[in-house]
Amino acid sequence: MHEVIEFEKVSFRYPDEEKWILEGLSFTVLRGERIVITGPSGCGKTTLLYLCNRLYPDNCDGILSGSIKLFGKESLSFIPGEINHRIATVFQDPDAQFCMQTVEEELAFTLENLHTKRDEMEKRISDVLTLTDLTEFRHAIIQKLSGGQKQRIATACALIMEPEVLLLDEPLSHLDPFTAKKYVEWLDNLQQKRTMTIIAIEHRLDLWEDFFERNIPLHNGKVTSKLEKRTSSTQENNSLVVSKVQAMPFLKETTFTLNHGEVTVLAGPNGSGKSTLLKALCQLIPTTGTVVPLNLGYVPQSPEFLFLTQNVLDEVSFGGGNSSMEMMTRLQLLPIADSHPFSVSHGQKRRVAIAAMLCDGREIILMDEPTSGQDSAALFELFHLIDERAREGTTFLIVTHDMEFAHYLADSVLLMKDGQLTGKFNAEAVWEDRQLLMDHHLLRPKGVIGHEECFA
């Protein structure tokens, strides 16, 4: 083995900020290694990845000092784009890297940029779709797919370049637990076949088991208390009444009710219709049926779609709430108060959107993957904010693949599969029903049965 990436006393900051995001960082990555980068949200993990693939400093006018070598050559000696077929990246937000309408077109576009001969394209596209178990999505329109399916497609687009190094920015964040576990198993097999170097950013390491050989921690973060199972805050009177809501062609007729103060988790396999249901409830897509009331708060999977202002503090305060400074403090947003919402990390963007919605005073709040990109300190604070608001009567409907978080938080669980609501269940009954979990690609939370998993 030899060095593929070398950092020596590397420091980096953006031109409009005085504080260094990375400072004096030195490490070496050897060919074939499996490395995970950990640390609190906003500590520079994604920035580090972008320095590895030459996106930074060229694409952000950043200030860089120290030495970065890629495959033994100074990083800055590569011309723009030269290194990107050898070091492929799967971004935290897969939408950010798609250019074409369908999966096949996206894969072909990648090969065209590599000047692949046309008679070779068909085989490489078919091979990578088979490898990633995406053959059935070959002609699918990307923007109609779920977040988890998009994540797998983005990985296929990276792999079709046959890279030597694969960079992954929280690849499990939008995958259901069963699919995430299979993804890790698949990646393990792939890495052994190709002796590929893998560098991943990850907050939750439980599903990776012993996949990684080495951890590069950027910051130790805070020591936080462990979550404890909350007692139910559900009241007897209805808060949200959903009757025969349907969104053609995928979301089948859906009926359920939630009570004041109820915290409900919406779970199910990737592509089962969870995000589609939230959009239908908010009237963001054409629907039939009725939703009462109509004035729902909504934090989407891509929180930047909500942003309207030029800095984080203004964004959190936009709804006119009187608790914006409390939200900023509790969700660790004060250090970025003057930053543009689009310039902060993925995890911070999500907390900005959550803080803004909690300040807005809505009685019913829908959240799509609020735990994605969050470190343990942020999750702890988010848990308690939801609990406090629920006890004041706010109703929450939360899409998440994090079953540990769901176990500690949820009063009830809505399960979906193939565009249809399976039913509404008491949360504890779900964790104890092995078949129900298997049917919906879920794993039992470790807080329920120690370290035993429900899949062999």
PDB file of N, CA, C and O in Angstrom, residues 43-111:
ATOM      1  N   CYS A  43     -18.238  21.234  12.177  1.00  0.00           N
ATOM      2  CA  CYS A  43     -16.825  21.287  12.560  1.00  0.00           C
ATOM      3  C   CYS A  43     -15.879  21.200  11.365  1.00  0.00           C
ATOM      4  O   CYS A  43     -14.669  21.283  11.534  1.00  0.00           O
ATOM      5  N   GLY A  44     -16.402  21.031  10.153  1.00  0.00           N
ATOM      6  CA  GLY A  44     -15.548  21.034   8.979  1.00  0.00           C
ATOM      7  C   GLY A  44     -15.387  19.703   8.273  1.00  0.00           C
ATOM      8  O   GLY A  44     -14.513  19.563   7.415  1.00  0.00           O
ATOM      9  N   LYS A  45     -16.228  18.718   8.593  1.00  0.00           N
ATOM     10  CA  LYS A  45     -16.072  17.393   7.985  1.00  0.00           C
ATOM     11  C   LYS A  45     -16.275  17.436   6.465  1.00  0.00           C
ATOM     12  O   LYS A  45     -15.475  16.896   5.705  1.00  0.00           O
ATOM     13  N   THR A  46     -17.360  18.090   6.036  1.00  0.00           N
ATOM     14  CA  THR A  46     -17.620  18.183   4.598  1.00  0.00           C
ATOM     15  C   THR A  46     -16.554  19.024   3.905  1.00  0.00           C
ATOM     16  O   THR A  46     -16.132  18.709   2.781  1.00  0.00           O
ATOM     17  N   THR A  47     -16.106  20.074   4.557  1.00  0.00           N
ATOM     18  CA  THR A  47     -15.019  20.890   4.004  1.00  0.00           C
ATOM     19  C   THR A  47     -13.780  20.039   3.761  1.00  0.00           C
ATOM     20  O   THR A  47     -13.115  20.159   2.721  1.00  0.00           O
ATOM     21  N   LEU A  48     -13.462  19.166   4.713  1.00  0.00           N
ATOM     22  CA  LEU A  48     -12.308  18.271   4.562  1.00  0.00           C
ATOM     23  C   LEU A  48     -12.475  17.376   3.336  1.00  0.00           C
ATOM     24  O   LEU A  48     -11.534  17.187   2.552  1.00  0.00           O
ATOM     25  N   LEU A  49     -13.669  16.852   3.141  1.00  0.00           N
ATOM     26  CA  LEU A  49     -13.930  16.005   1.983  1.00  0.00           C
ATOM     27  C   LEU A  49     -13.729  16.787   0.680  1.00  0.00           C
ATOM     28  O   LEU A  49     -13.163  16.280  -0.292  1.00  0.00           O
ATOM     29  N   TYR A  50     -14.182  18.048   0.665  1.00  0.00           N
ATOM     30  CA  TYR A  50     -14.066  18.865  -0.539  1.00  0.00           C
ATOM     31  C   TYR A  50     -12.621  19.264  -0.838  1.00  0.00           C
ATOM     32  O   TYR A  50     -12.284  19.560  -1.979  1.00  0.00           O
ATOM     33  N   LEU A  51     -11.782  19.262   0.177  1.00  0.00           N
ATOM     34  CA  LEU A  51     -10.355  19.484  -0.061  1.00  0.00           C
ATOM     35  C   LEU A  51      -9.711  18.235  -0.653  1.00  0.00           C
ATOM     36  O   LEU A  51      -8.756  18.323  -1.431  1.00  0.00           O
ATOM     37  N   CYS A  52     -10.253  17.074  -0.300  1.00  0.00           N
ATOM     38  CA  CYS A  52      -9.717  15.816  -0.838  1.00  0.00           C
ATOM     39  C   CYS A  52     -10.024  15.643  -2.320  1.00  0.00           C
ATOM     40  O   CYS A  52      -9.269  14.993  -3.042  1.00  0.00           O
ATOM     41  N   ASN A  53     -11.157  16.197  -2.783  1.00  0.00           N
ATOM     42  CA  ASN A  53     -11.525  15.991  -4.189  1.00  0.00           C
ATOM     43  C   ASN A  53     -11.302  17.238  -5.053  1.00  0.00           C
ATOM     44  O   ASN A  53     -11.776  17.299  -6.183  1.00  0.00           O
ATOM     45  N   ARG A  54     -10.629  18.246  -4.516  1.00  0.00           N
ATOM     46  CA  ARG A  54     -10.250  19.451  -5.241  1.00  0.00           C
ATOM     47  C   ARG A  54     -11.432  20.386  -5.545  1.00  0.00           C
ATOM     48  O   ARG A  54     -11.283  21.346  -6.306  1.00  0.00           O
ATOM     49  N   LEU A  55     -12.604  20.133  -4.961  1.00  0.00           N
ATOM     50  CA  LEU A  55     -13.669  21.122  -5.089  1.00  0.00           C
ATOM     51  C   LEU A  55     -13.289  22.414  -4.391  1.00  0.00           C
ATOM     52  O   LEU A  55     -13.621  23.512  -4.839  1.00  0.00           O
ATOM     53  N   TYR A  56     -12.619  22.273  -3.253  1.00  0.00           N
ATOM     54  CA  TYR A  56     -12.073  23.419  -2.528  1.00  0.00           C
ATOM     55  C   TYR A  56     -10.559  23.407  -2.685  1.00  0.00           C
ATOM     56  O   TYR A  56      -9.958  22.333  -2.758  1.00  0.00           O
ATOM     57  N   PRO A  57      -9.919  24.580  -2.779  1.00  0.00           N
ATOM     58  CA  PRO A  57     -10.483  25.921  -2.618  1.00  0.00           C
ATOM     59  C   PRO A  57     -10.993  26.550  -3.904  1.00  0.00           C
ATOM     60  O   PRO A  57     -11.532  27.656  -3.872  1.00  0.00           O
ATOM     61  N   ASP A  58     -10.866  25.882  -5.063  1.00  0.00           N
ATOM     62  CA  ASP A  58     -11.172  26.509  -6.350  1.00  0.00           C
ATOM     63  C   ASP A  58     -12.596  27.025  -6.457  1.00  0.00           C
ATOM     64  O   ASP A  58     -12.840  28.063  -7.064  1.00  0.00           O
ATOM     65  N   ASN A  59     -13.568  26.277  -5.893  1.00  0.00           N
ATOM     66  CA  ASN A  59     -14.971  26.614  -6.101  1.00  0.00           C
ATOM     67  C   ASN A  59     -15.588  27.445  -4.981  1.00  0.00           C
ATOM     68  O   ASN A  59     -16.813  27.604  -4.939  1.00  0.00           O
ATOM     69  N   CYS A  60     -14.772  27.963  -4.090  1.00  0.00           N
ATOM     70  CA  CYS A  60     -15.345  28.783  -3.014  1.00  0.00           C
ATOM     71  C   CYS A  60     -14.453  29.964  -2.638  1.00  0.00           C
ATOM     72  O   CYS A  60     -14.739  30.662  -1.673  1.00  0.00           O
ATOM     73  N   ASP A  61     -13.358  30.186  -3.389  1.00  0.00           N
ATOM     74  CA  ASP A  61     -12.421  31.272  -3.079  1.00  0.00           C
ATOM     75  C   ASP A  61     -11.900  31.172  -1.646  1.00  0.00           C
ATOM     76  O   ASP A  61     -11.656  32.184  -0.995  1.00  0.00           O
ATOM     77  N   GLY A  62     -11.770  29.948  -1.146  1.00  0.00           N
ATOM     78  CA  GLY A  62     -11.299  29.759   0.223  1.00  0.00           C
ATOM     79  C   GLY A  62      -9.811  30.035   0.357  1.00  0.00           C
ATOM     80  O   GLY A  62      -9.057  30.061  -0.625  1.00  0.00           O
ATOM     81  N   ILE A  63      -9.398  30.240   1.596  1.00  0.00           N
ATOM     82  CA  ILE A  63      -7.993  30.508   1.914  1.00  0.00           C
ATOM     83  C   ILE A  63      -7.392  29.229   2.489  1.00  0.00           C
ATOM     84  O   ILE A  63      -7.854  28.717   3.509  1.00  0.00           O
ATOM     85  N   LEU A  64      -6.375  28.716   1.812  1.00  0.00           N
ATOM     86  CA  LEU A  64      -5.771  27.434   2.158  1.00  0.00           C
ATOM     87  C   LEU A  64      -4.293  27.609   2.432  1.00  0.00           C
ATOM     88  O   LEU A  64      -3.582  28.299   1.697  1.00  0.00           O
ATOM     89  N   SER A  65      -3.822  26.983   3.516  1.00  0.00           N
ATOM     90  CA  SER A  65      -2.394  26.927   3.791  1.00  0.00           C
ATOM     91  C   SER A  65      -2.010  25.491   4.117  1.00  0.00           C
ATOM     92  O   SER A  65      -2.860  24.675   4.454  1.00  0.00           O
ATOM     93  N   GLY A  66      -0.727  25.193   4.001  1.00  0.00           N
ATOM     94  CA  GLY A  66      -0.271  23.829   4.213  1.00  0.00           C
ATOM     95  C   GLY A  66      -0.210  23.075   2.895  1.00  0.00           C
ATOM     96  O   GLY A  66      -0.400  23.642   1.815  1.00  0.00           O
ATOM     97  N   SER A  67       0.044  21.779   2.962  1.00  0.00           N
ATOM     98  CA  SER A  67       0.233  20.972   1.767  1.00  0.00           C
ATOM     99  C   SER A  67      -0.783  19.830   1.704  1.00  0.00           C
ATOM    100  O   SER A  67      -0.982  19.120   2.690  1.00  0.00           O
ATOM    101  N   ILE A  68      -1.413  19.685   0.530  1.00  0.00           N
ATOM    102  CA  ILE A  68      -2.296  18.547   0.255  1.00  0.00           C
ATOM    103  C   ILE A  68      -1.755  17.828  -0.965  1.00  0.00           C
ATOM    104  O   ILE A  68      -1.616  18.429  -2.041  1.00  0.00           O
ATOM    105  N   LYS A  69      -1.443  16.541  -0.807  1.00  0.00           N
ATOM    106  CA  LYS A  69      -0.977  15.735  -1.926  1.00  0.00           C
ATOM    107  C   LYS A  69      -1.996  14.645  -2.234  1.00  0.00           C
ATOM    108  O   LYS A  69      -2.511  13.988  -1.322  1.00  0.00           O
ATOM    109  N   LEU A  70      -2.277  14.467  -3.517  1.00  0.00           N
ATOM    110  CA  LEU A  70      -3.175  13.417  -3.996  1.00  0.00           C
ATOM    111  C   LEU A  70      -2.385  12.513  -4.930  1.00  0.00           C
ATOM    112  O   LEU A  70      -1.819  12.987  -5.927  1.00  0.00           O
ATOM    113  N   PHE A  71      -2.289  11.243  -4.584  1.00  0.00           N
ATOM    114  CA  PHE A  71      -1.517  10.268  -5.359  1.00  0.00           C
ATOM    115  C   PHE A  71      -0.079  10.736  -5.565  1.00  0.00           C
ATOM    116  O   PHE A  71       0.505  10.566  -6.638  1.00  0.00           O
ATOM    117  N   GLY A  72       0.473  11.370  -4.538  1.00  0.00           N
ATOM    118  CA  GLY A  72       1.870  11.771  -4.559  1.00  0.00           C
ATOM    119  C   GLY A  72       2.154  13.109  -5.209  1.00  0.00           C
ATOM    120  O   GLY A  72       3.295  13.573  -5.213  1.00  0.00           O
ATOM    121  N   LYS A  73       1.127  13.774  -5.769  1.00  0.00           N
ATOM    122  CA  LYS A  73       1.316  15.074  -6.412  1.00  0.00           C
ATOM    123  C   LYS A  73       0.594  16.155  -5.613  1.00  0.00           C
ATOM    124  O   LYS A  73      -0.445  15.899  -4.983  1.00  0.00           O
ATOM    125  N   GLU A  74       1.126  17.379  -5.649  1.00  0.00           N
ATOM    126  CA  GLU A  74       0.457  18.493  -4.989  1.00  0.00           C
ATOM    127  C   GLU A  74      -0.950  18.666  -5.569  1.00  0.00           C
ATOM    128  O   GLU A  74      -1.141  18.666  -6.795  1.00  0.00           O
ATOM    129  N   SER A  75      -1.924  18.813  -4.700  1.00  0.00           N
ATOM    130  CA  SER A  75      -3.318  18.913  -5.118  1.00  0.00           C
ATOM    131  C   SER A  75      -3.528  20.019  -6.141  1.00  0.00           C
ATOM    132  O   SER A  75      -4.243  19.840  -7.143  1.00  0.00           O
ATOM    133  N   LEU A  76      -2.906  21.162  -5.928  1.00  0.00           N
ATOM    134  CA  LEU A  76      -3.122  22.309  -6.801  1.00  0.00           C
ATOM    135  C   LEU A  76      -2.464  22.151  -8.156  1.00  0.00           C
ATOM    136  O   LEU A  76      -2.677  22.972  -9.061  1.00  0.00           O
ATOM    137  N   SER A  77      -1.656  21.092  -8.359  1.00  0.00           N
ATOM    138  CA  SER A  77      -1.027  20.873  -9.664  1.00  0.00           C
ATOM    139  C   SER A  77      -1.976  20.191 -10.646  1.00  0.00           C
ATOM    140  O   SER A  77      -1.722  20.173 -11.850  1.00  0.00           O
ATOM    141  N   PHE A  78      -3.089  19.628 -10.136  1.00  0.00           N
ATOM    142  CA  PHE A  78      -4.085  19.027 -11.014  1.00  0.00           C
ATOM    143  C   PHE A  78      -4.958  20.122 -11.619  1.00  0.00           C
ATOM    144  O   PHE A  78      -5.356  21.069 -10.926  1.00  0.00           O
ATOM    145  N   ILE A  79      -5.272  20.015 -12.900  1.00  0.00           N
ATOM    146  CA  ILE A  79      -6.177  20.972 -13.508  1.00  0.00           C
ATOM    147  C   ILE A  79      -7.597  20.664 -13.052  1.00  0.00           C
ATOM    148  O   ILE A  79      -7.905  19.520 -12.652  1.00  0.00           O
ATOM    149  N   PRO A  80      -8.523  21.657 -13.063  1.00  0.00           N
ATOM    150  CA  PRO A  80      -9.891  21.420 -12.600  1.00  0.00           C
ATOM    151  C   PRO A  80     -10.538  20.240 -13.318  1.00  0.00           C
ATOM    152  O   PRO A  80     -10.507  20.136 -14.536  1.00  0.00           O
ATOM    153  N   GLY A  81     -11.117  19.330 -12.543  1.00  0.00           N
ATOM    154  CA  GLY A  81     -11.798  18.157 -13.084  1.00  0.00           C
ATOM    155  C   GLY A  81     -10.913  16.959 -13.324  1.00  0.00           C
ATOM    156  O   GLY A  81     -11.412  15.841 -13.500  1.00  0.00           O
ATOM    157  N   GLU A  82      -9.601  17.153 -13.324  1.00  0.00           N
ATOM    158  CA  GLU A  82      -8.693  16.058 -13.652  1.00  0.00           C
ATOM    159  C   GLU A  82      -8.740  14.932 -12.639  1.00  0.00           C
ATOM    160  O   GLU A  82      -8.628  13.751 -12.987  1.00  0.00           O
ATOM    161  N   ILE A  83      -8.916  15.281 -11.381  1.00  0.00           N
ATOM    162  CA  ILE A  83      -8.815  14.292 -10.310  1.00  0.00           C
ATOM    163  C   ILE A  83     -10.139  13.587 -10.034  1.00  0.00           C
ATOM    164  O   ILE A  83     -10.178  12.550  -9.371  1.00  0.00           O
ATOM    165  N   ASN A  84     -11.266  14.121 -10.588  1.00  0.00           N
ATOM    166  CA  ASN A  84     -12.576  13.696 -10.108  1.00  0.00           C
ATOM    167  C   ASN A  84     -13.035  12.332 -10.590  1.00  0.00           C
ATOM    168  O   ASN A  84     -14.020  11.797 -10.080  1.00  0.00           O
ATOM    169  N   HIS A  85     -12.359  11.735 -11.587  1.00  0.00           N
ATOM    170  CA  HIS A  85     -12.706  10.359 -11.919  1.00  0.00           C
ATOM    171  C   HIS A  85     -11.880   9.372 -11.105  1.00  0.00           C
ATOM    172  O   HIS A  85     -12.235   8.199 -11.012  1.00  0.00           O
ATOM    173  N   ARG A  86     -10.806   9.837 -10.476  1.00  0.00           N
ATOM    174  CA  ARG A  86      -9.998   8.979  -9.612  1.00  0.00           C
ATOM    175  C   ARG A  86     -10.483   9.059  -8.159  1.00  0.00           C
ATOM    176  O   ARG A  86     -10.372   8.100  -7.398  1.00  0.00           O
ATOM    177  N   ILE A  87     -11.005  10.224  -7.787  1.00  0.00           N
ATOM    178  CA  ILE A  87     -11.593  10.417  -6.455  1.00  0.00           C
ATOM    179  C   ILE A  87     -13.046  10.823  -6.665  1.00  0.00           C
ATOM    180  O   ILE A  87     -13.348  11.969  -6.985  1.00  0.00           O
ATOM    181  N   ALA A  88     -13.964   9.880  -6.530  1.00  0.00           N
ATOM    182  CA  ALA A  88     -15.385  10.132  -6.765  1.00  0.00           C
ATOM    183  C   ALA A  88     -16.080  10.462  -5.446  1.00  0.00           C
ATOM    184  O   ALA A  88     -15.691   9.962  -4.388  1.00  0.00           O
ATOM    185  N   THR A  89     -17.128  11.285  -5.533  1.00  0.00           N
ATOM    186  CA  THR A  89     -17.795  11.768  -4.333  1.00  0.00           C
ATOM    187  C   THR A  89     -19.293  11.533  -4.407  1.00  0.00           C
ATOM    188  O   THR A  89     -19.915  11.778  -5.446  1.00  0.00           O
ATOM    189  N   VAL A  90     -19.859  11.040  -3.309  1.00  0.00           N
ATOM    190  CA  VAL A  90     -21.309  10.985  -3.138  1.00  0.00           C
ATOM    191  C   VAL A  90     -21.667  12.035  -2.098  1.00  0.00           C
ATOM    192  O   VAL A  90     -21.313  11.917  -0.931  1.00  0.00           O
ATOM    193  N   PHE A  91     -22.353  13.089  -2.534  1.00  0.00           N
ATOM    194  CA  PHE A  91     -22.604  14.231  -1.671  1.00  0.00           C
ATOM    195  C   PHE A  91     -23.690  13.948  -0.637  1.00  0.00           C
ATOM    196  O   PHE A  91     -24.504  13.032  -0.795  1.00  0.00           O
ATOM    197  N   GLN A  92     -23.711  14.808   0.384  1.00  0.00           N
ATOM    198  CA  GLN A  92     -24.700  14.674   1.447  1.00  0.00           C
ATOM    199  C   GLN A  92     -26.112  14.864   0.898  1.00  0.00           C
ATOM    200  O   GLN A  92     -27.044  14.175   1.303  1.00  0.00           O
ATOM    201  N   ASP A  93     -26.265  15.795  -0.013  1.00  0.00           N
ATOM    202  CA  ASP A  93     -27.550  16.028  -0.666  1.00  0.00           C
ATOM    203  C   ASP A  93     -27.428  15.545  -2.101  1.00  0.00           C
ATOM    204  O   ASP A  93     -26.858  16.225  -2.956  1.00  0.00           O
ATOM    205  N   PRO A  94     -27.933  14.342  -2.418  1.00  0.00           N
ATOM    206  CA  PRO A  94     -27.727  13.790  -3.761  1.00  0.00           C
ATOM    207  C   PRO A  94     -28.283  14.660  -4.868  1.00  0.00           C
ATOM    208  O   PRO A  94     -27.777  14.649  -5.987  1.00  0.00           O
ATOM    209  N   ASP A  95     -29.333  15.452  -4.577  1.00  0.00           N
ATOM    210  CA  ASP A  95     -29.899  16.325  -5.608  1.00  0.00           C
ATOM    211  C   ASP A  95     -28.861  17.298  -6.163  1.00  0.00           C
ATOM    212  O   ASP A  95     -28.965  17.743  -7.308  1.00  0.00           O
ATOM    213  N   ALA A  96     -27.852  17.625  -5.340  1.00  0.00           N
ATOM    214  CA  ALA A  96     -26.858  18.615  -5.747  1.00  0.00           C
ATOM    215  C   ALA A  96     -25.967  18.121  -6.874  1.00  0.00           C
ATOM    216  O   ALA A  96     -25.273  18.928  -7.503  1.00  0.00           O
ATOM    217  N   GLN A  97     -25.958  16.812  -7.163  1.00  0.00           N
ATOM    218  CA  GLN A  97     -25.050  16.310  -8.178  1.00  0.00           C
ATOM    219  C   GLN A  97     -25.742  15.742  -9.411  1.00  0.00           C
ATOM    220  O   GLN A  97     -25.088  15.262 -10.319  1.00  0.00           O
ATOM    221  N   PHE A  98     -27.077  15.833  -9.457  1.00  0.00           N
ATOM    222  CA  PHE A  98     -27.787  15.327 -10.622  1.00  0.00           C
ATOM    223  C   PHE A  98     -27.955  16.422 -11.676  1.00  0.00           C
ATOM    224  O   PHE A  98     -28.279  17.566 -11.352  1.00  0.00           O
ATOM    225  N   CYS A  99     -27.749  16.051 -12.943  1.00  0.00           N
ATOM    226  CA  CYS A  99     -27.878  16.989 -14.057  1.00  0.00           C
ATOM    227  C   CYS A  99     -28.959  16.583 -15.050  1.00  0.00           C
ATOM    228  O   CYS A  99     -29.493  17.425 -15.764  1.00  0.00           O
ATOM    229  N   MET A 100     -29.269  15.291 -15.120  1.00  0.00           N
ATOM    230  CA  MET A 100     -30.165  14.765 -16.141  1.00  0.00           C
ATOM    231  C   MET A 100     -31.488  14.301 -15.525  1.00  0.00           C
ATOM    232  O   MET A 100     -31.627  14.220 -14.310  1.00  0.00           O
ATOM    233  N   GLN A 101     -32.439  13.962 -16.408  1.00  0.00           N
ATOM    234  CA  GLN A 101     -33.786  13.637 -15.928  1.00  0.00           C
ATOM    235  C   GLN A 101     -33.903  12.205 -15.424  1.00  0.00           C
ATOM    236  O   GLN A 101     -34.480  11.966 -14.364  1.00  0.00           O
ATOM    237  N   THR A 102     -33.378  11.247 -16.183  1.00  0.00           N
ATOM    238  CA  THR A 102     -33.545   9.845 -15.808  1.00  0.00           C
ATOM    239  C   THR A 102     -32.229   9.247 -15.306  1.00  0.00           C
ATOM    240  O   THR A 102     -31.148   9.810 -15.529  1.00  0.00           O
ATOM    241  N   VAL A 103     -32.335   8.088 -14.670  1.00  0.00           N
ATOM    242  CA  VAL A 103     -31.160   7.403 -14.138  1.00  0.00           C
ATOM    243  C   VAL A 103     -30.199   7.040 -15.276  1.00  0.00           C
ATOM    244  O   VAL A 103     -28.992   7.275 -15.182  1.00  0.00           O
ATOM    245  N   GLU A 104     -30.721   6.471 -16.339  1.00  0.00           N
ATOM    246  CA  GLU A 104     -29.876   6.078 -17.470  1.00  0.00           C
ATOM    247  C   GLU A 104     -29.149   7.288 -18.057  1.00  0.00           C
ATOM    248  O   GLU A 104     -27.949   7.227 -18.347  1.00  0.00           O
ATOM    249  N   GLU A 105     -29.872   8.395 -18.217  1.00  0.00           N
ATOM    250  CA  GLU A 105     -29.264   9.611 -18.778  1.00  0.00           C
ATOM    251  C   GLU A 105     -28.172  10.150 -17.857  1.00  0.00           C
ATOM    252  O   GLU A 105     -27.138  10.643 -18.328  1.00  0.00           O
ATOM    253  N   GLU A 106     -28.402  10.075 -16.549  1.00  0.00           N
ATOM    254  CA  GLU A 106     -27.403  10.561 -15.596  1.00  0.00           C
ATOM    255  C   GLU A 106     -26.135   9.734 -15.680  1.00  0.00           C
ATOM    256  O   GLU A 106     -25.010  10.275 -15.671  1.00  0.00           O
ATOM    257  N   LEU A 107     -26.261   8.410 -15.753  1.00  0.00           N
ATOM    258  CA  LEU A 107     -25.096   7.534 -15.869  1.00  0.00           C
ATOM    259  C   LEU A 107     -24.375   7.753 -17.193  1.00  0.00           C
ATOM    260  O   LEU A 107     -23.140   7.799 -17.251  1.00  0.00           O
ATOM    261  N   ALA A 108     -25.144   7.908 -18.268  1.00  0.00           N
ATOM    262  CA  ALA A 108     -24.536   8.149 -19.579  1.00  0.00           C
ATOM    263  C   ALA A 108     -23.809   9.486 -19.607  1.00  0.00           C
ATOM    264  O   ALA A 108     -22.720   9.614 -20.201  1.00  0.00           O
ATOM    265  N   PHE A 109     -24.386  10.497 -18.954  1.00  0.00           N
ATOM    266  CA  PHE A 109     -23.760  11.816 -18.892  1.00  0.00           C
ATOM    267  C   PHE A 109     -22.398  11.740 -18.193  1.00  0.00           C
ATOM    268  O   PHE A 109     -21.426  12.370 -18.616  1.00  0.00           O
ATOM    269  N   THR A 110     -22.336  10.940 -17.116  1.00  0.00           N
ATOM    270  CA  THR A 110     -21.066  10.750 -16.406  1.00  0.00           C
ATOM    271  C   THR A 110     -20.029  10.130 -17.329  1.00  0.00           C
ATOM    272  O   THR A 110     -18.869  10.579 -17.375  1.00  0.00           O
ATOM    273  N   LEU A 111     -20.418   9.107 -18.089  1.00  0.00           N
ATOM    274  CA  LEU A 111     -19.488   8.442 -19.000  1.00  0.00           C
ATOM    275  C   LEU A 111     -19.071   9.350 -20.158  1.00  0.00           C
ATOM    276  O   LEU A 111     -17.921   9.318 -20.608  1.00  0.00           O
TER     277      LEU A 111
END
